[in-house]
Coordinates of N, CA and C in Angstrom, one line a residue:
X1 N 71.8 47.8 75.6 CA 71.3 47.1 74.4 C 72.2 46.0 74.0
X2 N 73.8 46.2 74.0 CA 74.1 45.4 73.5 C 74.6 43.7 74.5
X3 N 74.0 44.6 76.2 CA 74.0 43.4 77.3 C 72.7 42.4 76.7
X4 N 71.5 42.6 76.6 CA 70.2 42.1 76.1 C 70.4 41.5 74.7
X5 N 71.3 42.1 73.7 CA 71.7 40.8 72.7 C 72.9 39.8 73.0
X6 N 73.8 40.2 73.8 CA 74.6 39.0 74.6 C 73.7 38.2 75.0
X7 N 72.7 38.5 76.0 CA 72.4 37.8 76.7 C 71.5 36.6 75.7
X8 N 70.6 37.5 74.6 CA 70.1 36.8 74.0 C 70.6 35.4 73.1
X9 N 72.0 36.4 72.7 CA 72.5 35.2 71.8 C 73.3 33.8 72.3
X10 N 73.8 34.2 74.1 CA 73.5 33.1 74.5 C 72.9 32.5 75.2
X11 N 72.2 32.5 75.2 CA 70.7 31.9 75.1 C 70.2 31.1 74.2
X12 N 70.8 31.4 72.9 CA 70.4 30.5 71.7 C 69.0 30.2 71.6
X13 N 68.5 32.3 71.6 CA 67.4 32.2 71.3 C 66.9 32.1 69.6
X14 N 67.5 32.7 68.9 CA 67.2 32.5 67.5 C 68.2 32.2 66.6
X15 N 68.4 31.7 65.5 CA 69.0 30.8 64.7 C 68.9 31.9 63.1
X16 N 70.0 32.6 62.7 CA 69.8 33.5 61.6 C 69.7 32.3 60.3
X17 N 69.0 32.2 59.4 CA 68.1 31.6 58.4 C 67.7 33.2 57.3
X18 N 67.5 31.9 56.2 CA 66.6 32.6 54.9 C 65.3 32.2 55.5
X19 N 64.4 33.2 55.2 CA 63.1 33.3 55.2 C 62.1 32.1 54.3
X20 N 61.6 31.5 54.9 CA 61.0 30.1 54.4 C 59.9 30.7 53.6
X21 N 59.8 29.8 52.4 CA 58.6 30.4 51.8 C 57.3 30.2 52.5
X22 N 56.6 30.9 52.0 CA 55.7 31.3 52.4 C 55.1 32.0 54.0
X23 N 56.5 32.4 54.7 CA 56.3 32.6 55.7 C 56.6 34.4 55.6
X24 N 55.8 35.2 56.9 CA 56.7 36.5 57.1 C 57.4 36.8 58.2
X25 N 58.5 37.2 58.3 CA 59.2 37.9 59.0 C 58.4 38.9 59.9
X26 N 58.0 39.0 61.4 CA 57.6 39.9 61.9 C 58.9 41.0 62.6
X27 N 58.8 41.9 62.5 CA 59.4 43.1 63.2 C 59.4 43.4 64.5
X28 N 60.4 43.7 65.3 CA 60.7 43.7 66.8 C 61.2 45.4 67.1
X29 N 61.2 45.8 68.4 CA 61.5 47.1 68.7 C 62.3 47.0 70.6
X30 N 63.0 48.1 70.2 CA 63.7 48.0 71.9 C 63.2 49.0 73.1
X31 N 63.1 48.8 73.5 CA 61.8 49.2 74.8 C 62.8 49.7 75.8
X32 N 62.6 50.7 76.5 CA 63.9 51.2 77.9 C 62.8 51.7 78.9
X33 N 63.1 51.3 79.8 CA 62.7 51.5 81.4 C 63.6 51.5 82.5
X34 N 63.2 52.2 83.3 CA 64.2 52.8 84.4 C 63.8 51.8 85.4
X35 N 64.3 50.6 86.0 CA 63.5 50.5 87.5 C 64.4 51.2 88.7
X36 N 63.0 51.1 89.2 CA 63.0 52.2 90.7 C 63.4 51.0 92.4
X37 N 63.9 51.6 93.2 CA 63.9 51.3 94.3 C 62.8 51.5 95.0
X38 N 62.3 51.2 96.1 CA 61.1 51.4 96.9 C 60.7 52.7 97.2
X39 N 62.4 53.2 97.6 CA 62.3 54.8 97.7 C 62.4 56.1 96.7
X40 N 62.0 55.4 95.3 CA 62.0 55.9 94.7 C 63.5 56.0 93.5
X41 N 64.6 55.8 93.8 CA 65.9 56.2 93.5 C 66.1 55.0 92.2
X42 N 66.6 55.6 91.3 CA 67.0 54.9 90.6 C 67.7 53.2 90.7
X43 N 67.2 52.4 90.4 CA 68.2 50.7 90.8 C 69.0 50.9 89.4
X44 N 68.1 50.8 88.1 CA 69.0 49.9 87.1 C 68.3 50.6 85.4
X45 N 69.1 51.2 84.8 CA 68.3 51.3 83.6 C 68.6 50.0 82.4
X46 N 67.3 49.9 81.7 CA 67.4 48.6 81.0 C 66.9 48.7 79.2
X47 N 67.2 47.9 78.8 CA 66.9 48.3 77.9 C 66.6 46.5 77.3
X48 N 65.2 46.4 76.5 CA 64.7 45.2 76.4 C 63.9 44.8 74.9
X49 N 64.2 44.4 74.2 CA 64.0 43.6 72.5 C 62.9 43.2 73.1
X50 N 61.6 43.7 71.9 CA 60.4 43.2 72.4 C 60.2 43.1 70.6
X51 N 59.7 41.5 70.6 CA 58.7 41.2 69.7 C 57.2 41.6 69.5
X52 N 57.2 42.2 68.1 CA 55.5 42.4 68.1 C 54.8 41.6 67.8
X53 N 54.1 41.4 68.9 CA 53.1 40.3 68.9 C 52.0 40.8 68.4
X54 N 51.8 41.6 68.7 CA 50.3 42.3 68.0 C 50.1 41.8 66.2
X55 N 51.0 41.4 65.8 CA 51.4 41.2 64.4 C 50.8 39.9 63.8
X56 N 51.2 39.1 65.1 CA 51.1 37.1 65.5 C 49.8 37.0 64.5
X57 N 49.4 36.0 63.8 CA 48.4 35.7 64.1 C 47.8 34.1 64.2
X58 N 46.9 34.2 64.6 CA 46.3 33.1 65.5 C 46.2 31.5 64.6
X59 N 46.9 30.5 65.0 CA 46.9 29.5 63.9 C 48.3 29.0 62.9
X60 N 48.8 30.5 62.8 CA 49.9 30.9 62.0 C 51.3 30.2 62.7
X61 N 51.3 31.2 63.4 CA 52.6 31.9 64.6 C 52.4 31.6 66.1
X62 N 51.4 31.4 66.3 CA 51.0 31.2 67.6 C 49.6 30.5 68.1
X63 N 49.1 29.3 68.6 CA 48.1 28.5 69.2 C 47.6 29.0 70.4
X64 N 48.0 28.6 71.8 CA 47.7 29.0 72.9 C 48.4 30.0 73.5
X65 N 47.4 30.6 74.7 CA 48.3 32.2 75.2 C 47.9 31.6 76.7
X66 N 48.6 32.0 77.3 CA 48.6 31.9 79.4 C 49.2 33.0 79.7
X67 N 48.5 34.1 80.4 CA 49.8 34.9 81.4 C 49.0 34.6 82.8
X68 N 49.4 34.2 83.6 CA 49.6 34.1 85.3 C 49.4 35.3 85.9
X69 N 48.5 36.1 86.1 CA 48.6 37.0 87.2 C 47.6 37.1 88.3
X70 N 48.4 37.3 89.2 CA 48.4 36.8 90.7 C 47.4 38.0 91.0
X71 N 46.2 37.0 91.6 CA 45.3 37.5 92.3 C 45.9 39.0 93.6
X72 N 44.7 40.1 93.6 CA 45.4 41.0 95.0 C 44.8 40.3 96.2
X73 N 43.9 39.3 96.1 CA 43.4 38.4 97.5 C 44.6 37.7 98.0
X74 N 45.3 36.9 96.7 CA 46.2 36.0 97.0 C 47.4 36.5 97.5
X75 N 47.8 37.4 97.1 CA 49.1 38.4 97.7 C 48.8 39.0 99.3
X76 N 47.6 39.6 99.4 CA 47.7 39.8 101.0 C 46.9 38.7 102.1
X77 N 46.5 37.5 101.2 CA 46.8 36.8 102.2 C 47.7 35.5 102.5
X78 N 48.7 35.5 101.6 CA 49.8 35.1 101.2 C 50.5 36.2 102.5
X79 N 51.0 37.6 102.4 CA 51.6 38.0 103.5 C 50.6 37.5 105.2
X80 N 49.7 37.9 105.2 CA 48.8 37.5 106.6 C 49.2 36.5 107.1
X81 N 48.8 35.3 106.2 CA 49.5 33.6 106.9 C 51.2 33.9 107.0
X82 N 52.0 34.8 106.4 CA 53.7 34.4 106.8 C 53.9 35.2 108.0
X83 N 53.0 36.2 108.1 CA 53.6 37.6 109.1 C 53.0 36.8 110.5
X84 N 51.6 36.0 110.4 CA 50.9 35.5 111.5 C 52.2 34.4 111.6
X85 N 52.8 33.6 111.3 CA 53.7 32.5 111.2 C 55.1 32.8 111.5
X86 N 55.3 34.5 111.7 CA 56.4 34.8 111.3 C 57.5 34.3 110.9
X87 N 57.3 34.0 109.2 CA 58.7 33.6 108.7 C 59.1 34.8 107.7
X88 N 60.0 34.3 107.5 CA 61.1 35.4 106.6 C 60.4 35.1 105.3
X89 N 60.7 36.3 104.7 CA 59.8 36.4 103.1 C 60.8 37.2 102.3
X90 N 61.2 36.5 101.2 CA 62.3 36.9 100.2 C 62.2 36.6 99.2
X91 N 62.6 38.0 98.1 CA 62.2 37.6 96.9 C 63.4 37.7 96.0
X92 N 63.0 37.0 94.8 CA 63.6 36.5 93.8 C 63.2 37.0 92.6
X93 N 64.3 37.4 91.6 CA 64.3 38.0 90.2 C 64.7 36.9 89.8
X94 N 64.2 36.6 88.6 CA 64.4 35.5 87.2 C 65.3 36.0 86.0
X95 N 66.5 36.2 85.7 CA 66.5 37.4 84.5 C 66.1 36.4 83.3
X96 N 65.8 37.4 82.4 CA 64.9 37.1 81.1 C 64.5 36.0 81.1
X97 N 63.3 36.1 81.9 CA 62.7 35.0 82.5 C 61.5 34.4 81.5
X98 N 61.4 35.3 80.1 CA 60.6 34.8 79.2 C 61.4 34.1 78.2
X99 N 63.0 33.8 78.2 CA 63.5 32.9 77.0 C 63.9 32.0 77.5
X100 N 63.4 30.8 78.4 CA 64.2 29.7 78.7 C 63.2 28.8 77.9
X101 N 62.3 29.0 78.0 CA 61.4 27.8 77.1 C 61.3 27.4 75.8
X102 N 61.4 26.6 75.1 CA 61.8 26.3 73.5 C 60.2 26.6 73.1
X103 N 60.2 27.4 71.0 CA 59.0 27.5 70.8 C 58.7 26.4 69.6
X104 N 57.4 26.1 69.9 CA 56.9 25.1 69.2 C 56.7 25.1 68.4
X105 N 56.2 26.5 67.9 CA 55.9 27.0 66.5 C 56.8 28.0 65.6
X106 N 56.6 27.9 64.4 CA 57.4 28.2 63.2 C 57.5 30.0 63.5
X107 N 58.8 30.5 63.3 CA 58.2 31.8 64.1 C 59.4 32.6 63.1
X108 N 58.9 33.4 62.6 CA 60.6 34.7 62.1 C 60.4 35.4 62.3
X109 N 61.8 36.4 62.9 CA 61.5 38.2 63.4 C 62.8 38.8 62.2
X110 N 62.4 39.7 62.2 CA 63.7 40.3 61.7 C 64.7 40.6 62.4
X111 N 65.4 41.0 61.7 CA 66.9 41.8 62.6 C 66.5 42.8 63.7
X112 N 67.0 43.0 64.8 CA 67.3 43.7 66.0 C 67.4 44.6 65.2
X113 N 67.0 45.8 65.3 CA 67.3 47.5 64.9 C 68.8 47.7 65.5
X114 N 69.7 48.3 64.5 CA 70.6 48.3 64.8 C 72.4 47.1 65.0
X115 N 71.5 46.3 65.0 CA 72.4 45.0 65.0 C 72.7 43.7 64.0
X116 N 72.1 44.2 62.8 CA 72.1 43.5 61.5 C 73.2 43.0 61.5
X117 N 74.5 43.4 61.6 CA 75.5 43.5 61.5 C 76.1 42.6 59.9
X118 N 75.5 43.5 59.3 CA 76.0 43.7 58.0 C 75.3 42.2 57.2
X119 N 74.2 41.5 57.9 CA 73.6 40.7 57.2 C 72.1 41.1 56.6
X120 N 72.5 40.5 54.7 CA 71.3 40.9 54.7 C 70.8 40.1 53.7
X121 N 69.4 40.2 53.9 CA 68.4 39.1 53.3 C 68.2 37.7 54.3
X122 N 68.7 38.0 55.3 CA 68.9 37.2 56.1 C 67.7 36.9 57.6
X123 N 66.8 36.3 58.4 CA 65.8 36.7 59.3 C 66.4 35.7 60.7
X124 N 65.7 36.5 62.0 CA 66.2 35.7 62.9 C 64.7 34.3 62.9
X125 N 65.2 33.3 63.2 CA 64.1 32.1 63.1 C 64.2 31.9 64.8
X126 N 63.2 32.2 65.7 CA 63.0 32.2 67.2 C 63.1 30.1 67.4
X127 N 63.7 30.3 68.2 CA 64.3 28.8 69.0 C 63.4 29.2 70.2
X128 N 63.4 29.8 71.2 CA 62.8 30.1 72.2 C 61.9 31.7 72.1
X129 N 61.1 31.6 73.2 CA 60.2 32.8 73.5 C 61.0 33.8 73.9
X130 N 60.1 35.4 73.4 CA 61.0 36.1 73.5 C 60.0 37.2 74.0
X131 N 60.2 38.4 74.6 CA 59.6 39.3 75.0 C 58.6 39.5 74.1
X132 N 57.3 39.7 74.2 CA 56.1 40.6 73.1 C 55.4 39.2 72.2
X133 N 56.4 38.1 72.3 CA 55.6 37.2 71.4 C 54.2 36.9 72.6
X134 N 53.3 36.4 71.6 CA 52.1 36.1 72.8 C 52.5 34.7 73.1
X135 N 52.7 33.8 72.6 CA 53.1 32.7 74.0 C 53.8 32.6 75.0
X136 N 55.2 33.5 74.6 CA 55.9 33.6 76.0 C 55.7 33.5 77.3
X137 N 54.4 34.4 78.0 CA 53.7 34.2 79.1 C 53.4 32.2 79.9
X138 N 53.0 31.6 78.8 CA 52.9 30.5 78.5 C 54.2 30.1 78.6
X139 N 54.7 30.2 77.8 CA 56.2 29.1 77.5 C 56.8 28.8 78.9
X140 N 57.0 30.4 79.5 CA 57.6 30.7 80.8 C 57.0 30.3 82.1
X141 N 55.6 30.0 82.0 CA 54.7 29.7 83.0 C 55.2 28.2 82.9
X142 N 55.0 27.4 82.2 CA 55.0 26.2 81.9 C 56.4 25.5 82.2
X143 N 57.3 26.2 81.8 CA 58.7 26.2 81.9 C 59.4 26.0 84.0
X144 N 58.2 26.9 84.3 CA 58.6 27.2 85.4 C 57.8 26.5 86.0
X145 N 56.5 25.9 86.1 CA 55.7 25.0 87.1 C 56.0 23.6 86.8
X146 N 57.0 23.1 86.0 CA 57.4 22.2 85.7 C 58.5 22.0 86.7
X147 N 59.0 22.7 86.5 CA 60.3 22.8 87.7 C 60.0 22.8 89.2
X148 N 58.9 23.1 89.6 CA 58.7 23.5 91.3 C 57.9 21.8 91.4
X149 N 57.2 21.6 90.4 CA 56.2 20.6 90.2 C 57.3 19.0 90.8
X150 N 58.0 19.0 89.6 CA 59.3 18.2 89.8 C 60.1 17.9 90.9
X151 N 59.7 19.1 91.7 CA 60.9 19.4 93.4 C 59.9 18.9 94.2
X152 N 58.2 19.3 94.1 CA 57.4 18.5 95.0 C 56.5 19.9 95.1
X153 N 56.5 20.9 94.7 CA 55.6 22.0 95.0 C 53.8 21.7 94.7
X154 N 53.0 21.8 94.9 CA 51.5 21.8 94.3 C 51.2 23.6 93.8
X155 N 50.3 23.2 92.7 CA 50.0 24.3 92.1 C 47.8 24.6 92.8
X156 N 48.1 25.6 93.1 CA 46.8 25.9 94.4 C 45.7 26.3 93.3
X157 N 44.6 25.5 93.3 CA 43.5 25.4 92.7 C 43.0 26.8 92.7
X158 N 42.8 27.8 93.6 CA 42.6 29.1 93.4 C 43.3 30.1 93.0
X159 N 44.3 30.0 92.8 CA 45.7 30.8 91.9 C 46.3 30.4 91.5
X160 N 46.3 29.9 90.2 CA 47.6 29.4 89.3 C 48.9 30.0 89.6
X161 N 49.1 31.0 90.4 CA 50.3 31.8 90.6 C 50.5 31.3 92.3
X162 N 50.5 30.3 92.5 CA 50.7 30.2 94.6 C 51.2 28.7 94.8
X163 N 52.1 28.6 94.5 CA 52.9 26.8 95.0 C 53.1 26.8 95.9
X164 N 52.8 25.7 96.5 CA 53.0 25.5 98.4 C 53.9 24.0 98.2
X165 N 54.6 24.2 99.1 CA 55.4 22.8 99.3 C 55.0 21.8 100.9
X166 N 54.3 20.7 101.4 CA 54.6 20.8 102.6 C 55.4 19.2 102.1
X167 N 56.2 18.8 102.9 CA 57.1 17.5 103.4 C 57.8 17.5 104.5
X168 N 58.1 16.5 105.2 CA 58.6 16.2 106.7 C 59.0 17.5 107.1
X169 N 57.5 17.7 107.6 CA 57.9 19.0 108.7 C 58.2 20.1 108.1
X170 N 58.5 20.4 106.3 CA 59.3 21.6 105.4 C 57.9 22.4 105.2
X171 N 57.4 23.4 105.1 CA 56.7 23.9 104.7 C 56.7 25.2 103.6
X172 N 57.1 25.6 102.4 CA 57.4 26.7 102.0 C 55.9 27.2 100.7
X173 N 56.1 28.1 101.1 CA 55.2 28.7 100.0 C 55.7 29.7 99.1
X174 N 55.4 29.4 97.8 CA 56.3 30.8 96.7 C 55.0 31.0 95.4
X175 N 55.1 32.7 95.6 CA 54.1 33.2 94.9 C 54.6 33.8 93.6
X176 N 54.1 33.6 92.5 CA 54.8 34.1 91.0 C 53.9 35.6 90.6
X177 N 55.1 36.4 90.1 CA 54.3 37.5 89.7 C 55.2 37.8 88.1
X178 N 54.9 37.2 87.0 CA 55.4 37.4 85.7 C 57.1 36.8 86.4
X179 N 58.3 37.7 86.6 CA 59.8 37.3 86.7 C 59.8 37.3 88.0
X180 N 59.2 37.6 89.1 CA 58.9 38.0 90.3 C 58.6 36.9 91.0
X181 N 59.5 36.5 91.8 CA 59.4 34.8 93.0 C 59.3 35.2 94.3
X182 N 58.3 35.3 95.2 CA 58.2 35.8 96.7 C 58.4 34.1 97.4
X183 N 59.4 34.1 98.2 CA 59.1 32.6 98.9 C 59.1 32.7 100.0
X184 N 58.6 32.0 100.9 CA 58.2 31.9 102.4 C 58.3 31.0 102.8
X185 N 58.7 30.7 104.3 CA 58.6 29.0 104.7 C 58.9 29.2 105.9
X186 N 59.3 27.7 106.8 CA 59.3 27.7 108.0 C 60.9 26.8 108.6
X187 N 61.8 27.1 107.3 CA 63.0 26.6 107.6 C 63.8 26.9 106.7
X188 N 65.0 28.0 106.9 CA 65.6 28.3 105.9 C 66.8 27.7 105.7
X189 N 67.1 26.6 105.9 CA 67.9 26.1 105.5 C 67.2 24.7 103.8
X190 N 66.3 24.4 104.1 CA 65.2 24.0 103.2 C 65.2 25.1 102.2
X191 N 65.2 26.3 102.4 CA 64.5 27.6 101.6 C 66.1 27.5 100.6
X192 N 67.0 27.4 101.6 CA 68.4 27.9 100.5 C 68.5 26.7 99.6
X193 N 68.2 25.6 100.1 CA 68.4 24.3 98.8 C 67.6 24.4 98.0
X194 N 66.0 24.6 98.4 CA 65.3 25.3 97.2 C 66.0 26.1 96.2
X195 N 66.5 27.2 96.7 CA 67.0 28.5 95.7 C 67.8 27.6 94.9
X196 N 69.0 27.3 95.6 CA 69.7 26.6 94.8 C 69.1 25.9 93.7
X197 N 68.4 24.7 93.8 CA 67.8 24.1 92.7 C 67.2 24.8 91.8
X198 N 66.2 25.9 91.9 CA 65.6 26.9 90.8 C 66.9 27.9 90.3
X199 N 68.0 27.9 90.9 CA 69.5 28.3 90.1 C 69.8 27.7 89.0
X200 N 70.2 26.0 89.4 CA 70.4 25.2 88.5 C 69.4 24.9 86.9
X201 N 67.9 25.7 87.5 CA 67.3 26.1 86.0 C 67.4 27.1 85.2
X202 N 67.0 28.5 85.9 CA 67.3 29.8 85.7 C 68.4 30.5 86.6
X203 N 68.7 31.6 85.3 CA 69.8 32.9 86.2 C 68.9 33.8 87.1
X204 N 68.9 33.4 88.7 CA 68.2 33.9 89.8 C 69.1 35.4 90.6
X205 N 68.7 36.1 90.7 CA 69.4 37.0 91.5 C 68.6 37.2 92.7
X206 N 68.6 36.7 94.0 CA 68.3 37.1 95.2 C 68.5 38.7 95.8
X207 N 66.7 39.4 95.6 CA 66.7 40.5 96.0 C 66.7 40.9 97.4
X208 N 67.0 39.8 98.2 CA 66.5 40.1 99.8 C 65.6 39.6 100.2
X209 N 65.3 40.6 101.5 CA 64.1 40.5 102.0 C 62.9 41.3 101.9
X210 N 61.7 40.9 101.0 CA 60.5 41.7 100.5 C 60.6 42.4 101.1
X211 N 60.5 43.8 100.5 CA 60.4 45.3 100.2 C 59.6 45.9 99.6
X212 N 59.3 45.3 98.2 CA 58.5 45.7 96.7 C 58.1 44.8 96.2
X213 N 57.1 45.0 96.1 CA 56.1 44.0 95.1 C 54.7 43.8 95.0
X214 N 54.7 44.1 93.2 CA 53.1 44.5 92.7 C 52.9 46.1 92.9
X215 N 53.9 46.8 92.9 CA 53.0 48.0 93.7 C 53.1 48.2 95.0
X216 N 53.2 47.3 95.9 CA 53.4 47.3 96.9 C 54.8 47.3 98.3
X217 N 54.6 48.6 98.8 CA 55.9 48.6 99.8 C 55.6 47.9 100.6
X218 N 56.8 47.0 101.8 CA 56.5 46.5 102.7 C 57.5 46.4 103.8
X219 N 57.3 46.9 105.0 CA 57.7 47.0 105.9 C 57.7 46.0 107.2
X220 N 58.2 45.6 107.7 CA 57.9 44.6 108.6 C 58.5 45.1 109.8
X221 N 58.3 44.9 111.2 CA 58.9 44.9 112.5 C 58.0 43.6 113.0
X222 N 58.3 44.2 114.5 CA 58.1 43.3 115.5 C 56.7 43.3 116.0
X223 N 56.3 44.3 115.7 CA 54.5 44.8 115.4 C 53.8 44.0 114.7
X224 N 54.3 43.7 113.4 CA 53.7 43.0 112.1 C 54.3 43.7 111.3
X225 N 53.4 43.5 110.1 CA 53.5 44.0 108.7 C 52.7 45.3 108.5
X226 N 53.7 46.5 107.5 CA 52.4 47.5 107.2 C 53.0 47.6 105.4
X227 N 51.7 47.6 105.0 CA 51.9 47.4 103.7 C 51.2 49.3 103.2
X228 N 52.0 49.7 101.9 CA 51.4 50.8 101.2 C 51.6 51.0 99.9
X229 N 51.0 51.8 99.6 CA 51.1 52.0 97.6 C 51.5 53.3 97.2
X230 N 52.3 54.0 98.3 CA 52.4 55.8 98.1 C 53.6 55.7 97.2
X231 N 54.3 55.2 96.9 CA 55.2 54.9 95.4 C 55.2 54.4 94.1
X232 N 53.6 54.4 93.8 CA 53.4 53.6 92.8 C 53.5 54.5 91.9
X233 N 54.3 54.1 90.4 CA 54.8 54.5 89.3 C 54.0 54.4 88.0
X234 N 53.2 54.9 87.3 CA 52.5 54.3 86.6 C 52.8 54.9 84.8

């Protein structure tokens, strides 16, 4: 908890303020999940400040909402074209991949449970998106196809979630799943200058080579690909 308000506060996600008139302060809560390895085994327990958005209302606090989620057509055949092509497929974690984008709108949460630290009468006023708010999905979507868009990526008329790159001879494809970056291509030396640049936006941690994702284990040899769901966590 108290890595997730570090992380938050620099981030210079919210700005402590008096409460403007006529506005309310909405209330936030901390959320804990265990993630899992493929094989089940513990990776990382976490713990995550979620805004209630349920609270938002429409006109107020929040205009437009987007969340991106990636077609299950697009994901297996997104693997089919890389495994038929055999290139290497690796994926990428975004951390708090919902606060880089600034918010447009007038927004107050209260204090973090537990971390008032001795201020009172006092509200956090949101600079950026933050877990649970309903635009975040948006802010982060936007945030981030701006960026690939910028490098030369195209955004694929049948899945808002599937950027393809082609240029002299480079070909890479990268599929978004919420914090979740799968990228593919046909030259990894191109693939690491990519990474690099999406570094220089967001804090990226390179998970390897696809293993997990959506649900989905994945195995690869010299055979192909076998994909399964006998670990799904629900």
């Amino acid at each position: 908890m108290s890595d997730e308000i570090h992380a938050l506060e620099a981030n210079e996600t919210w700005s402590v303020e008096d409460l403007s008139s006529g506005k309310t302060a909405i209330g936030c809560m901390w959320v804990y999940n265990i993630k899992r390895k493929s094989d089940s085994s513990v990776e990382l327990n976490k713990a995550r400040l979620v805004f209630l958005g349920n609270r938002q209302e429409e006109g107020i606090n929040y205009t437009e909402t987007f969340a991106p989620t990636v077609k299950m057509v697009t994901v297996r055949t997104f693997l089919i074209v890389t495994t038929i092509r055999k290139w290497e497929i690796h994926q990428m974690d975004v951390h708090n991949a919902f606060l880089h984008k600034d918010l447009s709108e007038e927004v107050y949460m209260r204090m973090p449970p537990g971390f008032s630290r001795g201020v009172k009468g006092k509200v956090c006023r949101l600079r950026k998106s933050l877990y649970g708010i309903r635009q975040a999905p948006r802010c982060w979507y936007a945030k981030l196809s701006q960026a690939l868009q910028t490098y030369g990526f195209i955004i694929s008329i049948s899945d808002n979630s599937l950027f393809t790159y082609h240029k002299y001879g480079v070909h890479i494809h990268l599929l978004v799943y919420v914090d979740d970056l799968i990228i593919a291509g046909n030259d990894s030396t191109s693939i690491l200058a990519f990474n690099k640049y999406l570094s220089s936006f967001f804090k990226m941690k390179d998970l390897g080579v696809l293993k997990y994702f959506v649900g989905i284990e994945v195995a690869r040899s010299s055979a192909g690909m076998f994909i399964c769901q006998s670990n799904m966590h629900w």
